[in-house]
CSV table of C-alpha atoms (C1' of nucleotides) in Angstrom, one decimal:
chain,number,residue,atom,x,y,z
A,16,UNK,CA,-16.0,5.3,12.6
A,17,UNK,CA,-18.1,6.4,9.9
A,18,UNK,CA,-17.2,4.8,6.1
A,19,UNK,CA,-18.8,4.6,3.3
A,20,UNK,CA,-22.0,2.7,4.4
A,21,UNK,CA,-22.3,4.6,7.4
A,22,UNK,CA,-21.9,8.2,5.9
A,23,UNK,CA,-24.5,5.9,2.7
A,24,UNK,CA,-26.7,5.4,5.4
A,25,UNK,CA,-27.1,8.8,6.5
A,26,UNK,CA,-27.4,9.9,3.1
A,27,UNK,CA,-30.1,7.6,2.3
A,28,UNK,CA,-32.2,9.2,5.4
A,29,UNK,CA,-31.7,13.1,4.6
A,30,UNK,CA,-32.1,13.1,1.2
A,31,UNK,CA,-35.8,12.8,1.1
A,32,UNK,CA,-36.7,15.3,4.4
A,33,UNK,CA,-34.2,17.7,3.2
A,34,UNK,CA,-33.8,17.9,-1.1
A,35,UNK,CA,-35.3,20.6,-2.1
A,36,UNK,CA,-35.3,22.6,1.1
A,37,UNK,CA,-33.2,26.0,1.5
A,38,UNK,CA,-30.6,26.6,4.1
A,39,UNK,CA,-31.8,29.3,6.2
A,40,UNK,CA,-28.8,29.7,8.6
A,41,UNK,CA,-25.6,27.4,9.2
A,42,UNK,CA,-25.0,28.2,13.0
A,43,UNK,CA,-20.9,26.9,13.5
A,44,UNK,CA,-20.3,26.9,16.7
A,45,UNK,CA,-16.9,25.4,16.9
A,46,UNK,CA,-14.4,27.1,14.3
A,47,UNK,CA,-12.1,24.3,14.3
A,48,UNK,CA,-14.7,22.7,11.8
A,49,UNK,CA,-14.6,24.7,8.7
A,50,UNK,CA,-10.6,26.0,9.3
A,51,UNK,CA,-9.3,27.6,7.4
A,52,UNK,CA,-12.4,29.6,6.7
A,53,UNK,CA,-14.2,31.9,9.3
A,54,UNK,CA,-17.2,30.2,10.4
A,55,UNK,CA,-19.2,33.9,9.0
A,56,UNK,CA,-17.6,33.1,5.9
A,57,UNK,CA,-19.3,30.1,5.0
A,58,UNK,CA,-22.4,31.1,6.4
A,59,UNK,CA,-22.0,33.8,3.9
A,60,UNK,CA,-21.3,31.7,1.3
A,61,UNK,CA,-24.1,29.2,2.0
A,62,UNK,CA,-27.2,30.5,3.6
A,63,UNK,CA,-29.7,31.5,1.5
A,64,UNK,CA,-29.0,28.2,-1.0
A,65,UNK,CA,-31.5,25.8,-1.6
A,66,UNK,CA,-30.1,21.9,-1.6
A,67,UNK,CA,-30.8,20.5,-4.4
A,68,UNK,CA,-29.0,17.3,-4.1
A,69,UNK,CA,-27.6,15.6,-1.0
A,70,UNK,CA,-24.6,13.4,-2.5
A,71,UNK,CA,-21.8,11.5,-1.8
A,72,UNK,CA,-18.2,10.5,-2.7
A,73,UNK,CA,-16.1,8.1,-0.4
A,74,UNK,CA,-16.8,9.3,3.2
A,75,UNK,CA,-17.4,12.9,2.4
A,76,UNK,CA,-21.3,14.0,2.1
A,77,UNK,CA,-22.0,16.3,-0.5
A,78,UNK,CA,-24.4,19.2,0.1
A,79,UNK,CA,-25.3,20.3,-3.2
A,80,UNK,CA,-26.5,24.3,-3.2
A,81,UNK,CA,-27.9,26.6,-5.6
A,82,UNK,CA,-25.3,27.5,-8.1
A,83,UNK,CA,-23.1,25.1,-8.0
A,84,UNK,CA,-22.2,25.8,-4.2
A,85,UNK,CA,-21.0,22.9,-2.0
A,86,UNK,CA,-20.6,22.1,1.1
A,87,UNK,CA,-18.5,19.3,2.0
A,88,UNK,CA,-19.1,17.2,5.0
A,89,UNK,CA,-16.6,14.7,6.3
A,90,UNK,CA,-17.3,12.8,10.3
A,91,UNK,CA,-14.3,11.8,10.9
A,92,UNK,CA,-14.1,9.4,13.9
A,93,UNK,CA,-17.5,10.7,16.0
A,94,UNK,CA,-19.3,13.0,13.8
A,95,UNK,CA,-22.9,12.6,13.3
A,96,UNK,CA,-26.0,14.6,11.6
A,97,UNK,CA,-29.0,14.4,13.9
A,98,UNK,CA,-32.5,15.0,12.1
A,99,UNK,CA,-35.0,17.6,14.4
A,100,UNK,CA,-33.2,16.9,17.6
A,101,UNK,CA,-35.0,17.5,21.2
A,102,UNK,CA,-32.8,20.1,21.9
A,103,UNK,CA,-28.7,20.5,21.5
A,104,UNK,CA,-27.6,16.7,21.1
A,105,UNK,CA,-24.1,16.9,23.3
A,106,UNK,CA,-21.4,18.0,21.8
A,107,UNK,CA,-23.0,20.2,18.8
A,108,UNK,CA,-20.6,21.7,16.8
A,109,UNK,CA,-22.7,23.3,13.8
A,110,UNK,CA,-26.5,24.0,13.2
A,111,UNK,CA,-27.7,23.5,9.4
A,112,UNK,CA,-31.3,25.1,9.7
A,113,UNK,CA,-33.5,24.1,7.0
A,114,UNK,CA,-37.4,25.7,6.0
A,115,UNK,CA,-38.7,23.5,8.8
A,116,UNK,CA,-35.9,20.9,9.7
A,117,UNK,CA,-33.0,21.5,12.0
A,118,UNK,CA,-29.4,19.5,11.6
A,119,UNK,CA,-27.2,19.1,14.4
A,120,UNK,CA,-23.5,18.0,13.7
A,121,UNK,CA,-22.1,16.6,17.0
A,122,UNK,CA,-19.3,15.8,17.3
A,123,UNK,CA,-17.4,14.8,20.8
A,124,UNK,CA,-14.1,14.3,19.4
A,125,UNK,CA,-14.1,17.8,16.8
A,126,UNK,CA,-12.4,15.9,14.0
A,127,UNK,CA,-14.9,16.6,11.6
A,128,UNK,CA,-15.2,19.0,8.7
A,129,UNK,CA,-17.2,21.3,6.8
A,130,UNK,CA,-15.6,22.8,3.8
A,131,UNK,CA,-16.3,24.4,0.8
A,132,UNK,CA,-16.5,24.6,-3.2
A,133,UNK,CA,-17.8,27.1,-5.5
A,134,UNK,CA,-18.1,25.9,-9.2
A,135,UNK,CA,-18.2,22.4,-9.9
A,136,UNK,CA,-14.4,23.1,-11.0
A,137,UNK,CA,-13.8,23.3,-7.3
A,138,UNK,CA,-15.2,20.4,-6.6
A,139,UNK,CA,-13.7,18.2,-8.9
A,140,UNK,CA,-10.1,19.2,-8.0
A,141,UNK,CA,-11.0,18.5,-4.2
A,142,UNK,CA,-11.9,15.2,-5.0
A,143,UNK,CA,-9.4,14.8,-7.7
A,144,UNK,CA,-6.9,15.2,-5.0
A,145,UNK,CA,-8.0,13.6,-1.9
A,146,UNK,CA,-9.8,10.4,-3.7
A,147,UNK,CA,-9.8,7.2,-5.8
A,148,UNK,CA,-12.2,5.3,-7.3
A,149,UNK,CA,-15.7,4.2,-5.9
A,150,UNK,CA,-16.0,1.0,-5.2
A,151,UNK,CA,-19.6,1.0,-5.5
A,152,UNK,CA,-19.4,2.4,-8.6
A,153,UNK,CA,-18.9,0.5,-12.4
A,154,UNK,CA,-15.3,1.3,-12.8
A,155,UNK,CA,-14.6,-0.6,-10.2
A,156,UNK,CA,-13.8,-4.0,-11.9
A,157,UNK,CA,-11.2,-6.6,-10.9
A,158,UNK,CA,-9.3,-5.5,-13.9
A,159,UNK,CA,-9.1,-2.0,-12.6
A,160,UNK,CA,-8.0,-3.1,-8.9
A,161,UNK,CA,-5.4,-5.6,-10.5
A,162,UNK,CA,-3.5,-2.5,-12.1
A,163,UNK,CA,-4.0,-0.2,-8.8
A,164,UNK,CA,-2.9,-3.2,-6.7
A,165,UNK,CA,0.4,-3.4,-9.2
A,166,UNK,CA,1.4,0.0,-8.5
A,167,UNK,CA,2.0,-0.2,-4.9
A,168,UNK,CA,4.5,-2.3,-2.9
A,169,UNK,CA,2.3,-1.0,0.4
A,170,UNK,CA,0.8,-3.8,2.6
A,171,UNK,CA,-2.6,-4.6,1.2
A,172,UNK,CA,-4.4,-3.6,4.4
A,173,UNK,CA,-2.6,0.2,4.3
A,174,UNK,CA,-3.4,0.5,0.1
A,175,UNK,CA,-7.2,-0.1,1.2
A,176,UNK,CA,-7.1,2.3,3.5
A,177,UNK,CA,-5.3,5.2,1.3
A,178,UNK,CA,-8.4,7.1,0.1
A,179,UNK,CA,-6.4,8.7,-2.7
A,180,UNK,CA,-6.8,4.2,-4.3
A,181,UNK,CA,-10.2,3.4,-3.0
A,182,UNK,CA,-12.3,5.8,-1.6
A,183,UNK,CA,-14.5,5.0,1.1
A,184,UNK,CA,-12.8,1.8,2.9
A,185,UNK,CA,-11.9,2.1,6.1
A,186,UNK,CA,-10.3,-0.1,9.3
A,187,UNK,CA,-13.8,-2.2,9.5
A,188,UNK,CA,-14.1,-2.7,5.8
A,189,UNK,CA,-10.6,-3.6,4.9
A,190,UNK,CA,-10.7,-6.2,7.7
A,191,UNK,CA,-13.8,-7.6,6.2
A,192,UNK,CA,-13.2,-7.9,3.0
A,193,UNK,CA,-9.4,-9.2,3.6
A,194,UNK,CA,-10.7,-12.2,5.6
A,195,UNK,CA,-13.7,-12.5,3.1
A,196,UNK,CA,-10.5,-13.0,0.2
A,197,UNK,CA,-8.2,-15.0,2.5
A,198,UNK,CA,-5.7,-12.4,1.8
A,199,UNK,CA,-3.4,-11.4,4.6
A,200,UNK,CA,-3.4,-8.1,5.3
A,201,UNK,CA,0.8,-7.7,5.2
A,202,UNK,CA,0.8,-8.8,2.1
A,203,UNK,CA,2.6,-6.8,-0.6
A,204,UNK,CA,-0.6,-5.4,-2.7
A,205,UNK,CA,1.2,-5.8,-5.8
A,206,UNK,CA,2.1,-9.1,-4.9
A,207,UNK,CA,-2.1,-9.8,-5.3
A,208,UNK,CA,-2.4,-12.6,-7.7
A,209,UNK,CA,-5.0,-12.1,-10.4
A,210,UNK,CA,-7.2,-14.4,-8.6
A,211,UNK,CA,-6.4,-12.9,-5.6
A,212,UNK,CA,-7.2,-9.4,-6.5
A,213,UNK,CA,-10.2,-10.4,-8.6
A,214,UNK,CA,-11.7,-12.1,-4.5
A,215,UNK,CA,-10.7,-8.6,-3.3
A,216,UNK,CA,-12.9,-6.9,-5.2
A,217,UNK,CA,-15.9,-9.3,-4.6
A,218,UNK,CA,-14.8,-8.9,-0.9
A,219,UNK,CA,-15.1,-5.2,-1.2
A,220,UNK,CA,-18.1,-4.9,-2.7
A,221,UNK,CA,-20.0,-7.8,-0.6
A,222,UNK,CA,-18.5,-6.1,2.4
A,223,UNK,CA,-20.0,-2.9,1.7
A,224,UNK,CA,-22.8,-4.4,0.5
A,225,UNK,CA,-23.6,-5.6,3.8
A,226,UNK,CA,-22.7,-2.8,6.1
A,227,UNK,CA,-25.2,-1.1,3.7
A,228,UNK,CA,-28.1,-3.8,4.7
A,229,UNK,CA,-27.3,-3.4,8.1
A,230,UNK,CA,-27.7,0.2,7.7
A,231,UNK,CA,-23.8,0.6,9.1
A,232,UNK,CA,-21.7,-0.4,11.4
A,233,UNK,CA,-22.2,0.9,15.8
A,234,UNK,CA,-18.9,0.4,18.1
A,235,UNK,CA,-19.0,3.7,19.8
A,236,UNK,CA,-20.3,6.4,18.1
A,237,UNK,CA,-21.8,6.1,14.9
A,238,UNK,CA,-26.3,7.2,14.7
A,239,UNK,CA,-28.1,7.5,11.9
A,240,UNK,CA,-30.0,10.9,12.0
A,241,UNK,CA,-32.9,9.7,13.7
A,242,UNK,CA,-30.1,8.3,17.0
A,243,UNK,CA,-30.2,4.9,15.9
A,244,UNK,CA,-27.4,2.3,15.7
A,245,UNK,CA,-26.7,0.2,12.9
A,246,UNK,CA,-26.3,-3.8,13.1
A,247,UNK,CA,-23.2,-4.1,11.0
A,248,UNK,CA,-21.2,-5.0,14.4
A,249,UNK,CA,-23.2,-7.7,15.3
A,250,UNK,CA,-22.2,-9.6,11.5
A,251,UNK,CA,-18.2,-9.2,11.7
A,252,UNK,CA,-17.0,-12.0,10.1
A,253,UNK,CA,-13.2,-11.0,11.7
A,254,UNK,CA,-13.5,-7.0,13.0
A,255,UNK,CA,-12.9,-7.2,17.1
A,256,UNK,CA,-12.9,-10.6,17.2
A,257,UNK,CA,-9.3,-11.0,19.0
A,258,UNK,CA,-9.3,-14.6,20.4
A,259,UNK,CA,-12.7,-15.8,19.2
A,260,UNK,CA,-12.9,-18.6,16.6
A,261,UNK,CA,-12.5,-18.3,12.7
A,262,UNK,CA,-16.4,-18.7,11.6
A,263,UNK,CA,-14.4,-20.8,8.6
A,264,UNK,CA,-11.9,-22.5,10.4
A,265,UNK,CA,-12.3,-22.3,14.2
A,266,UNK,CA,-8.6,-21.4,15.2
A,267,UNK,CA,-8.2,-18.4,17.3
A,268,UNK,CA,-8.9,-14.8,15.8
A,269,UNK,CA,-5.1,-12.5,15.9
A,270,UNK,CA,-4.9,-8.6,16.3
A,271,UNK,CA,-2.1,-7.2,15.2
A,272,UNK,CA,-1.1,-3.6,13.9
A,273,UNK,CA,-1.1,-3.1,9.5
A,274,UNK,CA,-0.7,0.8,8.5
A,275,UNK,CA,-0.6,1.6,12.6
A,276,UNK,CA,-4.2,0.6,12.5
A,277,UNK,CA,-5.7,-2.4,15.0
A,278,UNK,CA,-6.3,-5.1,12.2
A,279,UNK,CA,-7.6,-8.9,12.9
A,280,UNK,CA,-6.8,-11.3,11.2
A,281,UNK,CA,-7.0,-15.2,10.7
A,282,UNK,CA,-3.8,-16.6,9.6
A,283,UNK,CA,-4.5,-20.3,9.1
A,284,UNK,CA,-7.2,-18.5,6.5
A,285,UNK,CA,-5.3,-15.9,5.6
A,286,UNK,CA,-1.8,-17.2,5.0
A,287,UNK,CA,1.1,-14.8,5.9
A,288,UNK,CA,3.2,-13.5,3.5
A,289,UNK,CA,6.8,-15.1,2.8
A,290,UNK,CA,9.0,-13.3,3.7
A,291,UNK,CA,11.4,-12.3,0.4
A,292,UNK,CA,14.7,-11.5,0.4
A,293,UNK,CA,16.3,-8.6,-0.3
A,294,UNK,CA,18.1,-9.9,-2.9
A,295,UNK,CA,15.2,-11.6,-4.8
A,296,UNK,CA,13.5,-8.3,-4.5
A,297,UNK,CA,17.0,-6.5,-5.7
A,298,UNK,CA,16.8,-9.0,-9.3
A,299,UNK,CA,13.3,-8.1,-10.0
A,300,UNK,CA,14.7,-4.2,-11.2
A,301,UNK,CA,16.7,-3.7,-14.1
A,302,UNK,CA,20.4,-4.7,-13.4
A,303,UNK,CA,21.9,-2.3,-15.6
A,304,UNK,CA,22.7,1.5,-14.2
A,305,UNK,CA,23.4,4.2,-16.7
A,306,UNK,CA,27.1,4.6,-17.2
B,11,DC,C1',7.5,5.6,-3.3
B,12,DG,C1',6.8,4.2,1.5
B,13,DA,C1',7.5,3.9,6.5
B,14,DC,C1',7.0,6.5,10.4
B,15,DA,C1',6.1,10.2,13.6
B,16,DC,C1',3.4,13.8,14.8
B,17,DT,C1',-1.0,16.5,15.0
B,18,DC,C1',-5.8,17.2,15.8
B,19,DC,C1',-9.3,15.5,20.1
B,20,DT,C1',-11.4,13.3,24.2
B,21,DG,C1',-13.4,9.3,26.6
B,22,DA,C1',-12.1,4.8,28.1
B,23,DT,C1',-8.8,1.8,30.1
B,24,DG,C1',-4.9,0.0,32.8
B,25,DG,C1',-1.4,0.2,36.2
B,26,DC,C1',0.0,1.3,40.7
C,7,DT,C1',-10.0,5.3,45.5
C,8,DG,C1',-7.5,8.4,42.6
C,9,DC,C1',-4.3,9.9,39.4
C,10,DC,C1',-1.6,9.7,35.4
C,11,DA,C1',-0.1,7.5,31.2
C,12,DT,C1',-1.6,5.2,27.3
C,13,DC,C1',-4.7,4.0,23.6
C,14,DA,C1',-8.1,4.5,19.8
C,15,DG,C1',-8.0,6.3,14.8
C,16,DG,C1',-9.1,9.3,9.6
C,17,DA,C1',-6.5,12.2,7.3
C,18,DG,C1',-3.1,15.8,6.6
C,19,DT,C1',1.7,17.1,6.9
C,20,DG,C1',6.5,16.6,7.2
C,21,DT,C1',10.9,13.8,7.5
C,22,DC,C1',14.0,10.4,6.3
DNA sequence: CGACACTCCTGATGGC
DNA sequence: TGCCATCAGGAGTGTC
């Protein structure tokens, strides 16, 4: 599943071959992708453009168009953006045609999406609603995922994954970076210790880091445009390691389900949380109720 | 606010 | 061997 260094990764490749070229015809073959718009409709909108910046924020790919137009990519689960194909990779959804490169987006499971913003206005209230902060990015200190962590009583693993705190982290990531901080991933977030959330976001960042080196992460799906795989897969420090040994500790690697999401886990590493009682949880509000 | 179910989708897997 | 049920999950939506 593509996250933020897979959909990176991509980036990194069709920037150079395609910045600065114009968008000749977007060919959408399956509708479903750019609901609720007509697929003629953001043809119409688009073709014609030249991109002059090929971006991105969290897992979404920015296609950045004459005039502020943009066209906003999101994989999904299978999605993928194949450079100058040999002919119609399976499952092509949409054709962007370029002065002298054709995309493909195939995509075998059709949860990807295309949409659109006019006006950098647009764009920023898209974002503004769907996404947090990057954690690539300079806001992103320890300080700033101390107060995020305080505002949730979510399990840690599910306030990773909620793009609207951190956008960008996603099943592999949170895994990674969990284990990397010995925090277990039922763990209240806002019961994160300063020292604990100050690991997390060392965690994060090394985590991404190094799907980034590896050029991403391959289970099933995920190519760069060219049809290779990444490497991340073969350096999970937990991610589908059910039953294999802790690389710290050497007791058995645990799957178990956090925000309905496969997650492993080592819990000699990465202590479970005590359980708290009601009550104690009850004497932490205000006792007094208005009269 | 959060847990949970449901939706989208299709190939892989497990049971019998 | 063949068929059916179940699972996988990113994100949106809706319910309690």
């Amino acid at each position: 599943m593509p996250e933020l260094p897979e959909v990176e990764t991509i980036r990194r490749h069709l920037a150079p071959p395609l910045e600065g070229r114009t968008l000749r015809t977007l060919e959408i073959l399956d509708p479903r992708w750019c609901r609720p718009l007509a697929p003629q409709e953001l043809a119409n909108a688009l073709e014609g453009r030249t991109l002059e910046r090929l971006s991105r924020r969290g897992k979404y790919l920015v296609w950045e168009l004459t005039d502020d137009a943009y066209l906003l990519v999101h994989l999904r689960m299978t999605g993928n953006l194949l450079l100058d194909p040999q002919g119609a990779p399976p499952y092509t959804r949409v054709w962007l045609r370029f002065d002298g490169h054709d995309l493909a987006f195939a995509d075998q499971r059709r949860f990807g999406t295309g949409e659109l913003a006019l006006g950098p206005q647009q764009l920023d209230s898209f974002f503004a609603a769907r996404l947090g902060v990057e954690p690539l990015g300079e806001d992103f200190t320890p300080a700033h995922l101390l107060a995020l962590a305080r505002t949730s009583r979510a399990p840690i693993k599910a306030f990773l994954l909620d793009q609207k705190r951190i956008a960008g982290v996603g099943n592999i990531y949170a895994d990674e970076a969990l284990f990397r901080a010995r925090i277990h991933p039922l763990r209240p977030a806002n019961r994160l210790t300063r020292a604990q959330a100050e690991a997390l976001r060392d965690a994060i960042v090394a985590s991404l880091n190094a799907g980034l080196d590896a050029k991403g992460a391959t289970i099933d799906d995920f190519r760069d445009p060219y049809g290779n795989s990444g490497a991340f897969q073969d350096e999970f420090l937990i991610h589908l390691r059910e039953g294999e040994p802790c690389l710290n500790c050497g007791r058995p690697v645990r799957k178990l389900r956090a925000a309905g999401r496969g997650t492993y886990v080592c819990e000699r590493c990465q202590p479970r949380p005590r359980r708290y009682a009601a009550a104690s949880a009850r004497a932490t509000r205000s006792p007094a109720r208005s009269a």
